[in-house]
Tab-separated table of C-alpha atoms in Angstrom:
chain	number	residue	atom	x	y	z
A	117	GLY	CA	-16.278	-3.873	5.857
A	118	ILE	CA	-15.341	-5.040	1.975
A	119	GLN	CA	-13.166	-8.527	2.217
A	120	VAL	CA	-10.616	-9.102	-0.128
A	121	GLU	CA	-8.947	-12.614	-0.403
A	122	GLN	CA	-5.307	-13.312	-2.615
A	123	SER	CA	-4.796	-17.290	-3.218
A	124	PRO	CA	-2.274	-18.630	-3.299
A	125	PRO	CA	-0.909	-16.998	-0.530
A	126	ASP	CA	3.135	-18.794	-1.215
A	127	LEU	CA	4.483	-19.843	-4.766
A	128	ILE	CA	7.417	-20.921	-5.515
A	129	LEU	CA	7.934	-20.449	-9.602
A	130	GLN	CA	11.483	-21.908	-11.842
A	131	GLU	CA	12.733	-18.718	-12.962
A	132	GLY	CA	10.666	-19.000	-17.405
A	133	ALA	CA	7.082	-20.605	-15.705
A	134	ASN	CA	4.065	-18.469	-15.991
A	135	SER	CA	1.821	-18.132	-12.763
A	136	THR	CA	-1.371	-16.809	-11.576
A	137	LEU	CA	-2.277	-14.773	-9.317
A	138	ARG	CA	-6.446	-14.428	-7.822
A	139	CYS	CA	-7.910	-11.586	-6.031
A	140	ASN	CA	-11.328	-11.931	-4.670
A	141	PHE	CA	-13.524	-9.602	-2.763
A	142	SER	CA	-16.738	-9.002	-1.528
A	143	ASP	CA	-18.548	-6.129	-2.502
A	144	SER	CA	-18.461	-3.894	-5.759
A	145	VAL	CA	-15.407	-1.715	-6.381
A	146	ASN	CA	-14.641	1.622	-7.774
A	147	ASN	CA	-10.857	0.986	-7.225
A	148	LEU	CA	-8.571	-1.444	-8.083
A	149	GLN	CA	-4.749	-2.336	-8.151
A	150	TRP	CA	-1.785	-4.929	-8.051
A	151	PHE	CA	0.957	-4.227	-6.540
A	152	HIS	CA	4.963	-5.674	-6.439
A	153	GLN	CA	7.001	-4.815	-2.447
A	154	ASN	CA	10.030	-5.923	-3.725
A	155	PRO	CA	12.373	-7.090	-1.433
A	156	TRP	CA	13.489	-3.731	-0.280
A	157	GLY	CA	9.998	-2.882	0.668
A	158	GLN	CA	9.496	-0.988	-2.210
A	159	LEU	CA	5.681	-0.218	-3.332
A	160	ILE	CA	5.134	-0.515	-6.881
A	161	ASN	CA	2.344	0.464	-8.169
A	162	LEU	CA	1.404	-2.498	-11.185
A	163	PHE	CA	-2.055	-2.189	-12.354
A	164	TYR	CA	-5.020	0.450	-11.332
A	165	ILE	CA	-7.658	-1.468	-13.608
A	166	PRO	CA	-10.961	-0.907	-11.110
A	167	SER	CA	-12.436	-3.185	-14.548
A	168	GLY	CA	-11.298	-4.411	-18.820
A	169	THR	CA	-7.607	-5.776	-18.963
A	170	LYS	CA	-4.082	-4.211	-19.054
A	171	GLN	CA	-1.080	-5.147	-20.533
A	172	ASN	CA	3.096	-3.780	-19.747
A	173	GLY	CA	5.775	-7.061	-20.508
A	174	ARG	CA	5.146	-10.288	-19.256
A	175	LEU	CA	2.379	-8.438	-16.309
A	176	SER	CA	-0.763	-8.555	-17.446
A	177	ALA	CA	-3.493	-8.047	-15.379
A	178	THR	CA	-7.252	-9.039	-15.510
A	179	THR	CA	-10.809	-7.588	-13.179
A	180	VAL	CA	-14.169	-9.021	-13.686
A	181	ALA	CA	-16.115	-6.712	-11.609
A	182	THR	CA	-19.520	-8.079	-11.818
A	183	GLU	CA	-17.974	-11.502	-10.861
A	184	ARG	CA	-15.938	-10.516	-8.036
A	185	TYR	CA	-12.206	-11.165	-8.742
A	186	SER	CA	-8.478	-9.949	-10.286
A	187	LEU	CA	-6.803	-11.949	-11.767
A	188	LEU	CA	-2.652	-10.915	-12.084
A	189	TYR	CA	-0.698	-12.947	-14.971
A	190	ILE	CA	2.902	-13.123	-14.974
A	191	SER	CA	4.708	-14.451	-18.051
A	192	SER	CA	8.296	-15.965	-17.808
A	193	SER	CA	8.900	-14.818	-14.339
A	194	GLN	CA	12.852	-13.498	-13.574
A	195	THR	CA	14.061	-14.094	-10.133
A	196	THR	CA	13.233	-10.007	-10.058
A	197	ASP	CA	9.379	-11.247	-10.397
A	198	SER	CA	10.082	-12.464	-6.273
A	199	GLY	CA	8.387	-10.454	-4.370
A	200	VAL	CA	4.854	-9.730	-2.427
A	201	TYR	CA	2.007	-9.092	-4.326
A	202	PHE	CA	-0.834	-7.219	-3.065
A	203	CYS	CA	-4.697	-6.509	-4.630
A	204	ALA	CA	-5.538	-3.227	-3.019
A	205	VAL	CA	-9.991	-2.478	-3.317
A	206	GLU	CA	-11.818	0.887	-2.524
A	207	SER	CA	-15.015	0.659	-2.382
A	208	GLY	CA	-17.669	2.409	-2.125
A	209	ALA	CA	-17.208	6.852	-0.569
A	210	ASN	CA	-14.652	5.720	1.521
A	211	SER	CA	-11.456	7.266	0.321
A	212	LYS	CA	-8.984	4.659	1.416
A	213	LEU	CA	-7.450	1.373	-0.150
A	214	THR	CA	-7.528	-2.188	1.622
A	215	PHE	CA	-5.685	-3.900	0.958
A	216	GLY	CA	-5.883	-8.292	0.623
A	217	LYS	CA	-2.662	-10.324	2.933
A	218	GLY	CA	-0.560	-11.108	0.024
A	219	ILE	CA	0.670	-13.307	-2.455
A	220	THR	CA	4.421	-13.697	-1.687
A	221	LEU	CA	6.418	-15.574	-4.836
A	222	SER	CA	9.649	-16.671	-5.228
A	223	VAL	CA	11.654	-17.573	-8.084
A	224	ARG	CA	14.016	-19.428	-7.724
A	225	PRO	CA	16.652	-19.404	-11.033
B	100	ASP	CA	12.210	13.349	-9.199
B	101	THR	CA	10.243	11.369	-6.085
B	102	ALA	CA	6.267	11.499	-6.977
B	103	VAL	CA	6.318	10.350	-2.968
B	104	SER	CA	8.978	10.829	-0.299
B	105	GLN	CA	9.637	10.423	2.718
B	106	THR	CA	11.802	10.961	5.865
B	107	PRO	CA	13.795	9.519	7.204
B	108	LYS	CA	13.820	5.924	5.303
B	109	TYR	CA	14.466	4.774	8.934
B	110	LEU	CA	14.124	5.231	12.708
B	111	VAL	CA	15.049	3.628	15.679
B	112	THR	CA	14.547	5.651	19.213
B	113	GLN	CA	13.952	4.183	22.484
B	114	MET	CA	10.646	3.971	24.171
B	115	GLY	CA	8.815	7.073	25.699
B	116	ASN	CA	10.254	8.627	22.962
B	117	ASP	CA	8.511	11.914	20.837
B	118	LYS	CA	8.663	10.913	16.958
B	119	SER	CA	8.182	12.091	13.030
B	120	ILE	CA	7.890	11.061	9.535
B	121	LYS	CA	7.432	14.099	6.971
B	122	CYS	CA	5.751	13.201	3.240
B	123	GLU	CA	5.765	15.033	0.289
B	124	GLN	CA	3.732	14.743	-2.956
B	125	ASN	CA	3.956	16.223	-5.790
B	126	LEU	CA	1.750	14.830	-7.877
B	127	GLY	CA	-0.871	17.725	-7.167
B	128	HIS	CA	-3.218	15.237	-5.906
B	129	ASP	CA	-5.669	16.216	-3.327
B	130	THR	CA	-5.764	12.922	-0.540
B	131	MET	CA	-2.954	11.807	1.461
B	132	TYR	CA	-3.053	8.744	2.953
B	133	TRP	CA	-0.836	6.404	5.915
B	134	TYR	CA	-1.175	3.835	5.881
B	135	LYS	CA	1.238	0.965	8.262
B	136	GLN	CA	2.419	-2.176	8.095
B	137	ASP	CA	3.390	-5.010	10.437
B	138	SER	CA	5.254	-7.677	11.281
B	139	LYS	CA	3.200	-9.708	9.277
B	140	LYS	CA	3.329	-7.622	5.659
B	141	PHE	CA	-0.315	-6.532	6.632
B	142	LEU	CA	-1.040	-3.504	5.390
B	143	LYS	CA	-3.552	-1.146	7.214
B	144	ILE	CA	-5.032	3.033	6.865
B	145	MET	CA	-4.343	5.349	9.596
B	146	PHE	CA	-5.742	8.430	8.194
B	147	SER	CA	-6.689	10.450	4.858
B	148	TYR	CA	-6.378	13.796	4.606
B	149	ASN	CA	-8.464	15.767	1.160
B	150	ASN	CA	-6.934	19.664	1.063
B	151	LYS	CA	-6.198	19.236	4.351
B	152	GLU	CA	-9.152	17.878	5.871
B	153	LEU	CA	-9.159	14.406	8.094
B	154	ILE	CA	-11.278	12.579	6.114
B	155	ILE	CA	-10.870	9.193	7.602
B	156	ASN	CA	-9.161	8.199	10.977
B	157	GLU	CA	-9.147	4.752	10.977
B	158	THR	CA	-8.737	4.316	15.780
B	159	VAL	CA	-5.390	5.045	15.956
B	160	PRO	CA	-4.423	5.955	19.616
B	161	ASN	CA	-4.388	9.287	20.013
B	162	ARG	CA	-0.218	9.455	20.267
B	163	PHE	CA	-0.207	9.728	16.264
B	164	SER	CA	-1.036	12.996	14.883
B	165	PRO	CA	-1.949	13.312	12.012
B	166	LYS	CA	-0.467	17.274	10.238
B	167	SER	CA	-1.326	19.199	6.580
B	168	PRO	CA	0.485	22.361	6.027
B	169	ASP	CA	-0.505	22.230	2.845
B	170	LYS	CA	-2.121	19.355	0.038
B	171	ALA	CA	1.149	18.899	-1.062
B	172	HIS	CA	2.014	17.873	2.689
B	173	LEU	CA	1.649	15.317	5.404
B	174	ASN	CA	3.075	14.458	8.085
B	175	LEU	CA	2.456	11.995	10.918
B	176	HIS	CA	3.527	12.446	14.410
B	177	ILE	CA	4.104	9.744	17.235
B	178	ASN	CA	3.837	10.588	21.282
B	179	SER	CA	5.693	7.774	23.694
B	180	LEU	CA	6.628	5.540	20.995
B	181	GLU	CA	5.880	2.074	22.313
B	182	LEU	CA	7.397	-0.961	21.233
B	183	GLY	CA	4.405	-2.266	20.030
B	184	ASP	CA	4.731	1.309	17.457
B	185	SER	CA	7.353	-0.743	15.402
B	186	ALA	CA	6.291	-0.899	11.642
B	187	VAL	CA	6.787	-0.150	8.795
B	188	TYR	CA	4.448	3.044	8.215
B	189	PHE	CA	3.740	4.636	4.477
B	190	CYS	CA	2.973	7.373	2.960
B	191	ALA	CA	0.534	7.862	-0.691
B	192	SER	CA	-1.231	9.757	-2.210
B	193	SER	CA	-4.008	9.544	-5.189
B	194	PHE	CA	-7.340	12.047	-6.348
B	195	ARG	CA	-10.266	11.745	-4.087
B	196	THR	CA	-12.048	10.427	-7.337
B	197	GLY	CA	-10.128	7.528	-8.239
B	198	ASP	CA	-7.618	6.835	-11.031
B	199	GLY	CA	-4.880	5.105	-8.868
B	200	TYR	CA	-2.787	5.773	-5.823
B	201	THR	CA	1.310	5.733	-5.450
B	202	PHE	CA	2.714	5.018	-2.305
B	203	GLY	CA	6.085	6.284	-0.872
B	204	SER	CA	9.121	4.110	0.131
B	205	GLY	CA	8.731	3.252	3.600
B	206	THR	CA	9.761	4.813	6.512
B	207	ARG	CA	10.841	1.524	9.075
B	208	LEU	CA	10.382	2.623	12.412
B	209	THR	CA	11.804	0.060	15.247
B	210	VAL	CA	11.211	1.198	18.941
B	211	VAL	CA	13.300	-0.266	21.127
């Protein structure tokens, strides 16, 4: 099946810093999503982005499908950005999301 | 108002018991899923239903039985609970043709 690798596995930022989270995948995809799992365990959908670029406030994402990677940018980070960021992809006819192992982000005040 | 709702949010039970988790979505999606998140935060699909029909069953023990009475509901029944079943179970829904998945808030199951 498709492989999803996220990097770095852990990230510590000072409040106000910017960061880039990366997701590599091993095959063509028809769906790619970024999720934020907050400290209370909720999975929040950040972006549905199988290709192209999207922005939502301080967050933006870019997927280059031909090169099989996606990037999540966080600007002016806040402590509420802390949590685990997951990249998940859907490939081929299989109607399921395959998740990466996640990136644990800690934003310190 | 919640798009995908699961109940209960927390479930603590003894080994050997049978328990159910319920899920409902009001998004009009045609496909629903159960995912399991283990202690290392890894998320893996268990089941997928499209319009009440099972389309994915990912080598889950027979003790786990999903039931979909209609396309807005997908319940998970677990028989003879084991310690290793302790995890967070997430329900999700989507349109089969794409456009993103929406997840419920999860059910934390603890087997003692």
